[in-house]
Short mmCIF file of C-alpha atoms in Angstrom, two decimals:
data_model
loop_
_atom_site.label_atom_id
_atom_site.label_comp_id
_atom_site.label_asym_id
_atom_site.label_seq_id
_atom_site.Cartn_x
_atom_site.Cartn_y
_atom_site.Cartn_z
CA UNK A 1 17.85 -35.55 9.83
CA UNK A 2 16.04 -39.02 10.56
CA UNK A 3 14.62 -40.46 7.21
CA UNK A 4 12.44 -43.38 6.97
CA UNK A 5 9.25 -42.44 8.75
CA UNK A 6 7.61 -41.62 6.19
CA UNK A 7 -8.85 -28.64 10.68
CA UNK A 8 -11.21 -26.24 11.16
CA UNK A 9 -14.06 -26.02 13.34
CA UNK A 10 -14.67 -25.44 16.89
CA UNK A 11 -15.26 -28.72 18.84
CA UNK A 12 -13.22 -27.67 21.84
CA UNK A 13 -11.08 -29.83 24.30
CA UNK A 14 -10.80 -28.47 27.54
CA UNK A 15 -8.21 -28.70 30.46
CA UNK A 16 -9.46 -27.81 33.90
CA UNK A 17 -8.35 -30.64 35.94
CA UNK A 18 -4.47 -30.03 36.65
CA UNK A 19 -4.83 -27.83 39.64
CA UNK A 20 -1.87 -29.25 41.57
CA UNK A 21 0.51 -26.69 40.15
CA UNK A 22 -1.40 -23.82 39.79
CA UNK A 23 0.53 -20.65 40.23
CA UNK A 24 -0.50 -17.13 41.36
CA UNK A 25 -0.61 -14.16 38.91
CA UNK A 26 2.40 -11.77 39.29
CA UNK A 27 2.29 -7.88 39.02
CA UNK A 28 2.83 -6.05 35.87
CA UNK A 29 2.78 -2.39 35.45
CA UNK A 30 1.82 -2.15 31.91
CA UNK A 31 -0.83 0.24 30.62
CA UNK A 32 -3.39 -1.01 28.23
CA UNK A 33 -3.96 0.83 24.95
CA UNK A 34 -6.37 0.47 21.99
CA UNK A 35 -6.34 -2.46 19.63
CA UNK A 36 -3.74 -2.84 17.05
CA UNK A 37 -4.49 -5.85 14.94
CA UNK A 38 -1.48 -5.04 12.44
CA UNK A 39 1.58 -7.36 12.55
CA UNK A 40 1.43 -11.03 12.78
CA UNK A 41 3.85 -11.65 15.41
CA UNK A 42 5.86 -13.83 12.95
CA UNK A 43 9.51 -14.50 13.60
CA UNK A 44 11.69 -11.92 11.80
CA UNK A 45 13.30 -13.31 8.53
CA UNK A 46 16.30 -11.18 9.07
CA UNK A 47 19.43 -13.10 10.34
CA UNK A 48 21.33 -12.38 13.58
CA UNK A 49 24.58 -12.62 11.94
CA UNK A 50 26.41 -12.50 15.27
CA UNK A 51 25.35 -15.96 16.22
CA UNK A 52 26.53 -17.59 12.90
CA UNK A 53 30.03 -18.67 12.52
CA UNK A 54 31.76 -16.01 10.31
CA UNK A 55 32.70 -18.32 7.31
CA UNK A 56 29.04 -19.51 6.97
CA UNK A 57 27.14 -16.24 7.28
CA UNK A 58 27.05 -15.22 3.63
CA UNK A 59 25.85 -18.89 2.62
CA UNK A 60 23.15 -18.93 5.08
CA UNK A 61 21.80 -15.40 3.71
CA UNK A 62 22.28 -16.81 0.43
CA UNK A 63 20.35 -20.05 0.83
CA UNK A 64 17.56 -18.07 2.39
CA UNK A 65 16.89 -16.76 -1.25
CA UNK A 66 16.03 -20.00 -2.35
CA UNK A 67 12.23 -19.77 -1.42
CA UNK A 68 10.20 -17.51 0.66
CA UNK A 69 9.27 -20.03 3.42
CA UNK A 70 12.90 -21.03 4.33
CA UNK A 71 14.34 -18.13 6.00
CA UNK A 72 17.90 -17.49 7.18
CA UNK A 73 17.03 -17.89 10.96
CA UNK A 74 15.38 -21.23 10.16
CA UNK A 75 18.14 -22.67 8.28
CA UNK A 76 20.64 -21.53 11.06
CA UNK A 77 18.49 -23.02 13.79
CA UNK A 78 18.32 -26.35 11.73
CA UNK A 79 21.99 -26.47 11.35
CA UNK A 80 22.43 -26.05 15.06
CA UNK A 81 19.99 -28.71 15.75
CA UNK A 82 21.47 -31.15 13.30
CA UNK A 83 25.28 -30.60 13.88
CA UNK A 84 26.09 -27.92 16.26
CA UNK A 85 27.86 -26.18 13.33
CA UNK A 86 30.40 -29.15 12.82
CA UNK A 87 31.09 -29.71 9.31
CA UNK A 88 32.74 -33.06 9.96
CA UNK A 89 29.71 -34.32 12.10
CA UNK A 90 28.73 -38.14 11.31
CA UNK A 91 25.69 -39.79 13.08
CA UNK A 92 25.76 -43.31 14.04
CA UNK A 93 23.18 -43.99 11.22
CA UNK A 94 25.41 -42.41 8.59
CA UNK A 95 23.98 -38.75 8.34
CA UNK A 96 26.99 -36.52 7.62
CA UNK A 97 27.99 -32.96 7.54
CA UNK A 98 26.57 -29.60 8.86
CA UNK A 99 22.98 -30.53 7.77
CA UNK A 100 23.30 -34.26 8.38
CA UNK A 101 22.37 -35.83 5.02
CA UNK A 102 21.89 -39.38 4.46
CA UNK A 103 23.75 -40.53 1.45
CA UNK A 104 20.75 -41.22 -0.63
CA UNK A 105 19.30 -37.84 -0.02
CA UNK A 106 22.46 -36.09 -0.55
CA UNK A 107 22.84 -37.74 -3.92
CA UNK A 108 19.45 -36.66 -4.92
CA UNK A 109 19.78 -33.10 -3.99
CA UNK A 110 23.37 -32.12 -3.82
CA UNK A 111 24.41 -28.67 -4.82
CA UNK A 112 27.90 -27.60 -5.72
CA UNK A 113 27.98 -24.10 -4.16
CA UNK A 114 31.50 -23.32 -4.11
CA UNK A 115 32.56 -24.67 -7.37
CA UNK A 116 34.82 -27.31 -6.09
CA UNK A 117 32.56 -30.40 -6.61
CA UNK A 118 29.60 -31.18 -4.44
CA UNK A 119 30.72 -32.48 -1.22
CA UNK A 120 28.64 -33.32 1.82
CA UNK A 121 31.67 -31.99 3.97
CA UNK A 122 31.82 -28.69 2.73
CA UNK A 123 29.85 -26.18 4.66
CA UNK A 124 28.73 -24.10 1.66
CA UNK A 125 27.55 -27.14 -0.19
CA UNK A 126 25.66 -28.45 2.67
CA UNK A 127 23.95 -25.14 3.50
CA UNK A 128 22.70 -24.78 -0.16
CA UNK A 129 21.72 -28.15 -0.38
CA UNK A 130 19.88 -27.89 2.75
CA UNK A 131 17.89 -24.80 1.45
CA UNK A 132 17.18 -26.63 -1.89
CA UNK A 133 15.93 -29.77 -0.05
CA UNK A 134 13.91 -27.62 2.64
CA UNK A 135 12.10 -25.82 -0.26
CA UNK A 136 11.37 -29.10 -2.20
CA UNK A 137 9.82 -30.28 1.04
CA UNK A 138 7.80 -27.16 1.49
CA UNK A 139 6.34 -28.05 -2.01
CA UNK A 140 5.63 -31.57 -1.20
CA UNK A 141 3.65 -30.95 1.91
CA UNK A 142 1.92 -27.79 0.54
CA UNK A 143 -1.65 -29.35 0.52
CA UNK A 144 -1.31 -30.30 4.17
CA UNK A 145 -3.07 -27.84 6.72
CA UNK A 146 -0.68 -26.28 9.28
CA UNK A 147 2.30 -24.11 9.49
CA UNK A 148 4.47 -24.72 6.25
CA UNK A 149 7.79 -24.29 8.28
CA UNK A 150 6.92 -26.69 10.93
CA UNK A 151 5.58 -29.03 8.19
CA UNK A 152 8.74 -28.93 6.37
CA UNK A 153 10.77 -29.65 9.39
CA UNK A 154 8.60 -32.60 10.04
CA UNK A 155 9.14 -33.74 6.68
CA UNK A 156 13.00 -33.17 6.81
CA UNK A 157 12.97 -35.48 9.92
CA UNK A 158 10.36 -38.17 9.24
CA UNK A 159 9.82 -37.83 5.44
CA UNK A 160 7.23 -36.10 3.51
CA UNK A 161 5.26 -39.14 3.19
CA UNK A 162 4.67 -39.37 6.95
CA UNK A 163 3.46 -35.65 7.02
CA UNK A 164 1.05 -36.44 4.26
CA UNK A 165 -0.17 -39.67 5.95
CA UNK A 166 -1.08 -38.06 9.04
CA UNK A 167 -2.28 -34.64 7.64
CA UNK A 168 0.19 -32.61 9.65
CA UNK A 169 3.19 -33.32 12.12
CA UNK A 170 3.27 -37.09 12.70
CA UNK A 171 2.81 -38.41 16.23
CA UNK A 172 6.42 -39.68 16.52
CA UNK A 173 8.13 -38.21 19.71
CA UNK A 174 11.28 -37.72 18.01
CA UNK A 175 9.86 -35.68 15.12
CA UNK A 176 7.66 -33.51 17.32
CA UNK A 177 10.92 -32.85 19.56
CA UNK A 178 13.06 -32.05 16.43
CA UNK A 179 10.41 -29.40 15.41
CA UNK A 180 9.90 -27.99 18.74
CA UNK A 181 13.80 -27.74 19.16
CA UNK A 182 14.36 -26.00 15.85
CA UNK A 183 11.62 -23.66 16.30
CA UNK A 184 12.90 -22.74 19.81
CA UNK A 185 16.10 -21.89 18.25
CA UNK A 186 15.00 -19.65 15.59
CA UNK A 187 14.57 -16.61 17.69
CA UNK A 188 18.34 -16.73 18.50
CA UNK A 189 19.07 -16.45 14.93
CA UNK A 190 16.66 -13.81 14.28
CA UNK A 191 17.44 -10.21 14.45
CA UNK A 192 14.24 -9.67 16.75
CA UNK A 193 16.16 -11.79 19.22
CA UNK A 194 13.88 -12.71 22.11
CA UNK A 195 10.36 -13.42 23.14
CA UNK A 196 9.85 -16.54 20.92
CA UNK A 197 10.40 -14.67 17.83
CA UNK A 198 7.18 -12.61 18.30
CA UNK A 199 6.68 -8.77 18.37
CA UNK A 200 7.87 -7.66 21.66
CA UNK A 201 6.92 -3.92 21.25
CA UNK A 202 3.54 -2.24 22.02
CA UNK A 203 1.36 -3.04 25.08
CA UNK A 204 1.02 -5.98 27.05
CA UNK A 205 -2.01 -7.15 25.37
CA UNK A 206 -0.45 -6.51 21.97
CA UNK A 207 2.54 -8.75 23.02
CA UNK A 208 0.39 -11.27 24.52
CA UNK A 209 -1.52 -11.69 21.11
CA UNK A 210 1.64 -11.74 19.31
CA UNK A 211 3.16 -14.34 21.44
CA UNK A 212 -0.07 -16.54 20.99
CA UNK A 213 0.07 -16.13 17.10
CA UNK A 214 3.72 -17.23 17.10
CA UNK A 215 2.56 -20.67 18.15
CA UNK A 216 0.00 -21.23 15.48
CA UNK A 217 0.50 -24.51 13.76
CA UNK A 218 1.84 -26.25 17.04
CA UNK A 219 -0.24 -29.28 17.94
CA UNK A 220 -2.97 -29.58 20.42
CA UNK A 221 -1.79 -31.63 23.37
CA UNK A 222 -4.10 -32.19 26.40
CA UNK A 223 -2.26 -31.29 29.50
CA UNK A 224 0.69 -29.88 27.22
CA UNK A 225 2.60 -26.56 27.31
CA UNK A 226 3.26 -23.96 29.71
CA UNK A 227 5.35 -20.86 30.24
CA UNK A 228 8.41 -22.06 28.63
CA UNK A 229 6.71 -23.45 25.40
CA UNK A 230 4.94 -26.60 24.04
CA UNK A 231 5.57 -29.93 26.02
CA UNK A 232 4.34 -33.43 26.13
CA UNK A 233 0.83 -33.75 27.58
CA UNK A 234 -0.90 -36.49 29.77
CA UNK A 235 -3.22 -39.31 29.16
CA UNK A 236 -4.37 -38.96 25.48
CA UNK A 237 -1.84 -36.25 25.01
CA UNK A 238 1.14 -38.03 26.44
CA UNK A 239 2.66 -38.78 22.86
CA UNK A 240 2.21 -35.31 21.52
CA UNK A 241 4.35 -32.30 22.06
CA UNK A 242 2.13 -29.01 22.15
CA UNK A 243 -0.44 -27.08 24.17
CA UNK A 244 -3.65 -27.33 25.50
CA UNK A 245 -5.90 -24.06 25.69
CA UNK A 246 -4.52 -23.04 29.27
CA UNK A 247 -1.18 -24.09 28.47
CA UNK A 248 -1.14 -21.62 25.33
CA UNK A 249 -2.24 -18.73 27.69
CA UNK A 250 0.30 -19.56 30.08
CA UNK A 251 2.95 -19.34 27.46
CA UNK A 252 1.84 -16.33 25.80
CA UNK A 253 1.37 -14.25 28.96
CA UNK A 254 4.65 -15.38 30.47
CA UNK A 255 6.55 -14.62 27.43
CA UNK A 256 4.87 -11.35 26.74
CA UNK A 257 5.45 -10.17 30.26
CA UNK A 258 9.27 -11.16 30.04
CA UNK A 259 8.55 -13.68 32.97
CA UNK A 260 6.74 -11.22 35.18
CA UNK A 261 3.38 -13.01 35.05
CA UNK A 262 2.74 -16.77 35.64
CA UNK A 263 -0.81 -17.63 34.98
CA UNK A 264 -2.71 -20.23 36.91
CA UNK A 265 -2.78 -23.77 34.95
CA UNK A 266 -6.53 -24.24 34.36
CA UNK A 267 -8.92 -22.38 32.23
CA UNK A 268 -11.30 -22.11 35.13
CA UNK A 269 -8.61 -20.29 37.30
CA UNK A 270 -7.46 -18.07 34.31
CA UNK A 271 -11.06 -16.86 33.63
CA UNK A 272 -10.82 -15.09 36.98
CA UNK A 273 -7.28 -13.38 36.28
CA UNK A 274 -7.01 -9.56 35.88
CA UNK A 275 -10.02 -7.60 35.74
CA UNK A 276 -13.45 -8.31 33.78
CA UNK A 277 -14.27 -6.18 30.65
CA UNK A 278 -17.43 -6.08 28.62
CA UNK A 279 -17.58 -7.53 25.03
CA UNK A 280 -18.02 -3.88 23.87
CA UNK A 281 -14.85 -3.01 25.48
CA UNK A 282 -12.62 -6.11 24.23
CA UNK A 283 -8.93 -5.25 23.24
CA UNK A 284 -6.17 -7.35 21.62
CA UNK A 285 -4.56 -9.46 24.24
CA UNK A 286 -7.66 -10.05 26.37
CA UNK A 287 -8.37 -13.35 27.50
CA UNK A 288 -11.87 -15.03 26.33
CA UNK A 289 -12.95 -17.98 28.65
CA UNK A 290 -15.97 -20.06 27.28
CA UNK A 291 -18.33 -21.96 29.55
CA UNK A 292 -19.19 -24.67 27.28
CA UNK A 293 -21.02 -27.03 29.72
CA UNK A 294 -22.77 -24.49 31.90
CA UNK A 295 -22.34 -20.94 33.09
CA UNK A 296 -19.53 -20.38 35.41
CA UNK A 297 -17.82 -23.65 34.12
CA UNK A 298 -15.00 -22.09 32.10
CA UNK A 299 -13.52 -25.10 30.43
CA UNK A 300 -11.77 -23.24 27.30
CA UNK A 301 -9.86 -20.15 26.94
CA UNK A 302 -8.24 -18.29 24.08
CA UNK A 303 -6.54 -14.79 23.45
CA UNK A 304 -8.19 -12.01 21.44
CA UNK A 305 -6.16 -10.71 18.67
CA UNK A 306 -8.28 -7.97 17.27
CA UNK A 307 -10.73 -7.85 14.29
CA UNK A 308 -13.10 -10.14 15.84
CA UNK A 309 -10.77 -13.02 16.16
CA UNK A 310 -8.93 -15.11 18.75
CA UNK A 311 -6.29 -17.57 18.99
CA UNK A 312 -6.65 -20.77 20.90
CA UNK A 313 -5.64 -24.47 21.17
CA UNK A 314 -8.87 -26.22 20.23
CA UNK A 315 -8.81 -29.88 20.86
CA UNK A 316 -7.13 -33.15 20.10
CA UNK A 317 -6.35 -33.64 16.31
CA UNK A 318 -6.04 -29.88 15.54
CA UNK A 319 -3.23 -27.05 16.04
CA UNK A 320 -3.39 -23.83 17.66
CA UNK A 321 -5.28 -21.79 15.13
CA UNK A 322 -7.43 -18.45 14.62
CA UNK A 323 -11.12 -18.68 15.02
CA UNK A 324 -14.04 -16.04 14.72
CA UNK A 325 -15.28 -14.86 17.87
CA UNK A 326 -18.88 -14.46 16.30
CA UNK A 327 -18.86 -18.22 15.56
CA UNK A 328 -18.87 -18.93 19.43
CA UNK A 329 -21.51 -16.57 20.56
CA UNK A 330 -23.58 -19.63 21.92
CA UNK A 331 -21.12 -20.04 24.69
CA UNK A 332 -21.29 -17.81 27.91
CA UNK A 333 -17.97 -15.92 27.92
CA UNK A 334 -15.78 -14.34 30.36
CA UNK A 335 -13.44 -11.49 29.01
CA UNK A 336 -10.43 -10.44 31.26
CA UNK A 337 -7.83 -8.04 30.78
CA UNK A 338 -4.52 -8.37 32.58
CA UNK A 339 -2.96 -5.35 34.35
#
């Protein structure tokens, strides 16, 4: 915990210039099926108890009852990132215990969970206080647009005032990395276990859509992201951990195919992957490339998720989000289906 630091519409940024590390498309033997827009691809709220130290399991489960947004896997991932499950951890700046509370924050929110007096060195007290504080932060940043869990984590690290000031995750590399690290750990503690916490059942297309939706709320970063997840971009994206449009597609396809398909890096190259399909035959998981500056120049790309919607990383200042396909009919489109 590092205290002290205290979007809608389709104006799309593109990323077609990074061709130096374009990779080929691998072979996958999946069979496409009909749309299944059900299921949101969210991380399971059920705890993978085998990953949690035995003595803390009941407390992590109990802590998750504090509010709906703060689930047991999120609590566990946060503890790993904060202290590595060391109840005696102490940082150079004075943060203490499993959840690394600063003295002032602890005094304001402490919970006596085990009936022995509230102590920051007590695992149960730290876990229950963490949940209480997390849930209070959820309330403080409720009016800010974005994923409430990511916003809460940013507020835990940088303070709720910073999240409110910037209208989202602050542009502090430390805070962005803190959010990214915890969210990357959540699948480890989720009973679903793999694939970024997204639903790994169904067809390849359904899994691609689920992976894309699992990244909703991650900031746009020009040149950012790739097969393994969000990363710092380049130029005006250099201080932001996130995705651009083609980086998000790389991530979703790579994760959904369990590493069997690595997409090219640019939207222009991605617009030729797989096979072309018509608008009338579009299915969940199909790629939709937009030629916003002339036919054949595909400078933006997203992933169809069913019900006339697609997920994409729009532009600097926005986050990965869902948009209506019908709102973008003015742009020539190429719709591609991976094998």
